[in-house]
Structures are given as structure tokens and as C-alpha cells.
Amino acid sequence: MALKDRLAREIALTGPMTVADYVTRCLHDPEDGYYATRPAIGAAGDFITAPMISQMFGELIGLWAIELWRRLGAPERVRLVEVGPGDGTLMADALRAARLDPEFLRAVDLILIEPSPPLREAQARMLADSDIHPRWVASLDRVETDAPVILIANEVLDCLPARQFVKTEDGWAERRVGVTDDGALTFGLVRITGGFNRPDFAVEPGQTVEISDQQAAFGRDVGALVREAGGAALLIDYGRSRREAGDTLQGLRRHRKVDPLEAPGETDLTQWADFPTVLEAAVHAGADVTGTLGQGEFLGLLGIEARADRLKAGRPDAAPVIDRQLARLTADDQMGTLFKACAIFSPRTLIVPGFED
């Protein structure tokens, strides 16, 4: 039985499902979930990530990690952790750039956090010839805290879903996924009678507020990890840098937006990262945090333009392609401002590279 049919049957029996629960099932159902069974990343898939646009992205993250390690005092052992490594491209590029400092590579214990079996296989293939062989763990709480941590999470938060609440003329309601008489999935509203913490910002009737317990938990867990182990985490994603209303749920297939209810398990579903919630949770867990920077500004501070110039000098024939890649990653009308970067770090005197101000 297809996932859509199983969800419809479950909803008919138990009642409408929250948006967060629906997204989780669509992405991670063991039998038919998108990431569990058929993640399609890349130009020929459903979506593309920054590391796949250009090697410059992963290389700069690798150099960022080296600089952070040095600012930590160049410890003899450091846990280099990537959460949600995709197909492994970012880490492969980062490790290649890290060859500039062999001492850093000798210090690294590489840990990948990936629940998807197909993606673990892709990562193993991508990193088969790298200088460091990774080990995989299922969750953040499996990362040891006896050495400082350098953690990278690129486009992870948008995979952690949010519940949706709508302000109506009669009060607040939650948007949930229901089923019609003929078995089709549909969105509807369920009135809230109590137990709802209303947002502390202005919301007009008809507007949607998204609340993600999973994103808050991620911020809490990352904060607790770097507080105990020392080190820092770099988070890059698309999303909001201030609390505001907005329905950001979307489905992607073949790089096109589609109805999130259309094909459960066959479509990538995402919602915006809620950076204020993530960072607040990290602070409550005892960590320090930076503010958010646009991805374009952050990569500029890491030296992406100089890296692009060096690549073009070595391959003049590829200069137009490199310029397009640079624009895709940094331009305001592409990924430059919608995508944002921030850091969570141990509560000590540590200046995280790229966030010096």
C-alpha cells in the first residue's frame, strides 16, 4: 500500500494529523519516506544544495574549520561533525582544502550524522578516497564530548518540520492534514481551545505562524554539545532571522514547487529555518551564539571572491561558469540573502571565523 493510502487510512481512523507529523512521515517513513528510500539530490534530482553548485562552498567551509581549530588552540584531537551530509560533496571538498594543514587532518575524528541508508551509501562512495575515513552515528547525543567539536549543518533545519497555526477572526486554529470522503488528503483547520502559547509579534487574521519543536530541540542539543565539549557549530540554511508570520511549507520535485499533499514520500518537503528559535534554545542550553549573516556576506568574509579569481586564473575557459556559480551562491536575488549563516559556540573567549564583528 502506498504511503498516501496508508496516511489517509490512519487519518480516517485517528483524526487529522499535524503538519509537522505529516512532514516527518513523508520524509522518514521506513518503508516509503523520501529520505529513507529515494532521496534525489542534484541537477538530475529534485533539488540542489550549495556544495553541488560549486566546489568553492565546501572548500571555504574546510578552511573555516581549520581556522576555528587554530583558534581553539590546535588541540591534538577534534571531532569534525557534519549533520545531514547529503551526498558527501561538502565534506569531500572541505577535506581537500584541509590538506593545506596536515596537522589539522591528523587531529580530526570525522563523524557524519545521517539517518538515511541511501545517503550513507552515497557519502561512503564520495569519501572513499578522502584523507580521513568517517564513521556514522544516528544522532547528536552519540558524539563524544572528550574533545572539542567543530560541527557543520548545511540545509538541515529546513528538514525539521513545524506545526502551523492560523489566526482567524474567531481565534487561533491549527492547520492539519485531513482526508476527504473519497480518500484524498486535504488541509483543514482545527480550533484551539487551550494550551497554545500565542506569538509575541503582530499577526493579522488569516496569517500563519509556524512553531517547530524539532528545530528548537536541535538548537538545544547543539548548544549542550558545544557547551560540554567546547568548540562551535556552523549552521547555514534558508529561513527567517526574526520572528514573523508566514506559511513556508513547500514540496519540491524536479526543481519545481508542487502541492505538498500530492505525492507523499515521493516529494522533498521543507519549511524555513527559524533561526531565532534555534539560537534561543542554544542559549538556554548554556551556549553562546552569533547573530545571522546572509550567506553571500558570510562567504564573502571567508574569501569566496578571491577563491573564484584563483579558479578562473587556472581555468580561463571556465570563467563564465565560475562567475555564474559565484552569483548563485552570493547574489541577493539568488541564495545570498535568503540563505543565512550563524554559529553556536562554547561559552568561553572564542571568536568564530566569519563572525568577528
Short mmCIF file of N, CA, C and O in Angstrom, two decimals, residues 1 3 6-7 10 23-39 115-118 265:
data_model
loop_
_atom_site.label_atom_id
_atom_site.label_comp_id
_atom_site.label_asym_id
_atom_site.label_seq_id
_atom_site.Cartn_x
_atom_site.Cartn_y
_atom_site.Cartn_z
N MET A 1 0.85 -1.19 0.00
CA MET A 1 0.00 0.00 0.00
C MET A 1 0.89 1.25 0.00
O MET A 1 1.83 1.34 0.77
N LEU A 3 2.26 5.09 0.55
CA LEU A 3 2.26 5.91 1.75
C LEU A 3 1.03 6.80 1.80
O LEU A 3 0.43 6.99 2.86
N ARG A 6 -1.80 4.79 3.07
CA ARG A 6 -1.65 4.45 4.48
C ARG A 6 -1.94 5.66 5.37
O ARG A 6 -2.56 5.54 6.43
N LEU A 7 -1.46 6.84 4.94
CA LEU A 7 -1.73 8.05 5.72
C LEU A 7 -3.23 8.37 5.74
O LEU A 7 -3.79 8.74 6.79
N GLU A 10 -4.91 6.05 8.13
CA GLU A 10 -4.60 6.39 9.52
C GLU A 10 -5.37 7.63 9.97
O GLU A 10 -5.92 7.67 11.08
N VAL A 23 4.83 15.90 7.67
CA VAL A 23 6.13 16.06 7.00
C VAL A 23 7.11 15.00 7.47
O VAL A 23 7.84 14.40 6.67
N THR A 24 7.13 14.73 8.77
CA THR A 24 8.03 13.71 9.30
C THR A 24 7.76 12.35 8.67
O THR A 24 8.69 11.63 8.28
N ARG A 25 6.51 12.00 8.56
CA ARG A 25 6.16 10.71 7.95
C ARG A 25 6.56 10.68 6.48
O ARG A 25 7.09 9.67 5.99
N CYS A 26 6.32 11.76 5.76
CA CYS A 26 6.65 11.80 4.34
C CYS A 26 8.15 11.68 4.10
O CYS A 26 8.58 11.07 3.11
N LEU A 27 8.94 12.24 4.99
CA LEU A 27 10.39 12.23 4.80
C LEU A 27 11.05 10.98 5.35
O LEU A 27 12.03 10.48 4.77
N HIS A 28 10.52 10.44 6.46
CA HIS A 28 11.28 9.41 7.18
C HIS A 28 10.53 8.09 7.40
O HIS A 28 11.04 7.23 8.13
N ASP A 29 9.35 7.92 6.81
CA ASP A 29 8.68 6.63 6.94
C ASP A 29 9.63 5.52 6.49
O ASP A 29 10.20 5.60 5.39
N PRO A 30 9.85 4.48 7.29
CA PRO A 30 10.85 3.46 6.94
C PRO A 30 10.58 2.76 5.61
O PRO A 30 11.54 2.37 4.92
N GLU A 31 9.32 2.61 5.25
CA GLU A 31 9.00 1.88 4.02
C GLU A 31 8.99 2.78 2.79
O GLU A 31 9.44 2.37 1.71
N ASP A 32 8.48 4.01 2.93
CA ASP A 32 8.26 4.84 1.75
C ASP A 32 8.70 6.29 1.93
O ASP A 32 8.42 7.12 1.06
N GLY A 33 9.36 6.64 3.02
CA GLY A 33 9.76 8.02 3.24
C GLY A 33 10.78 8.50 2.22
O GLY A 33 11.62 7.73 1.74
N TYR A 34 10.72 9.77 1.90
CA TYR A 34 11.58 10.34 0.86
C TYR A 34 13.05 10.11 1.17
O TYR A 34 13.81 9.57 0.36
N TYR A 35 13.50 10.53 2.36
CA TYR A 35 14.92 10.37 2.69
C TYR A 35 15.27 8.93 3.05
O TYR A 35 16.40 8.49 2.84
N ALA A 36 14.31 8.21 3.55
CA ALA A 36 14.59 6.82 3.94
C ALA A 36 14.78 5.92 2.73
O ALA A 36 15.50 4.91 2.81
N THR A 37 14.16 6.27 1.60
CA THR A 37 14.16 5.33 0.47
C THR A 37 14.62 5.91 -0.86
O THR A 37 15.21 5.20 -1.66
N ARG A 38 14.34 7.19 -1.15
CA ARG A 38 14.59 7.67 -2.50
C ARG A 38 15.05 9.13 -2.57
O ARG A 38 14.55 9.91 -3.40
N PRO A 39 15.98 9.58 -1.73
CA PRO A 39 16.41 10.97 -1.83
C PRO A 39 17.03 11.24 -3.20
O PRO A 39 17.87 10.48 -3.67
N PRO A 115 20.62 9.68 9.08
CA PRO A 115 19.69 8.56 9.30
C PRO A 115 19.32 7.81 8.04
O PRO A 115 18.79 6.70 8.12
N SER A 116 19.58 8.39 6.85
CA SER A 116 19.12 7.79 5.60
C SER A 116 20.11 6.75 5.07
O SER A 116 21.25 7.10 4.73
N PRO A 117 19.72 5.48 4.96
CA PRO A 117 20.64 4.47 4.41
C PRO A 117 21.13 4.79 3.00
O PRO A 117 22.33 4.66 2.73
N PRO A 118 20.26 5.22 2.07
CA PRO A 118 20.78 5.55 0.73
C PRO A 118 21.80 6.68 0.75
O PRO A 118 22.78 6.65 0.00
N GLY A 265 6.05 10.98 0.24
CA GLY A 265 7.17 10.06 0.12
C GLY A 265 7.92 10.17 -1.19
O GLY A 265 9.05 9.68 -1.30
#
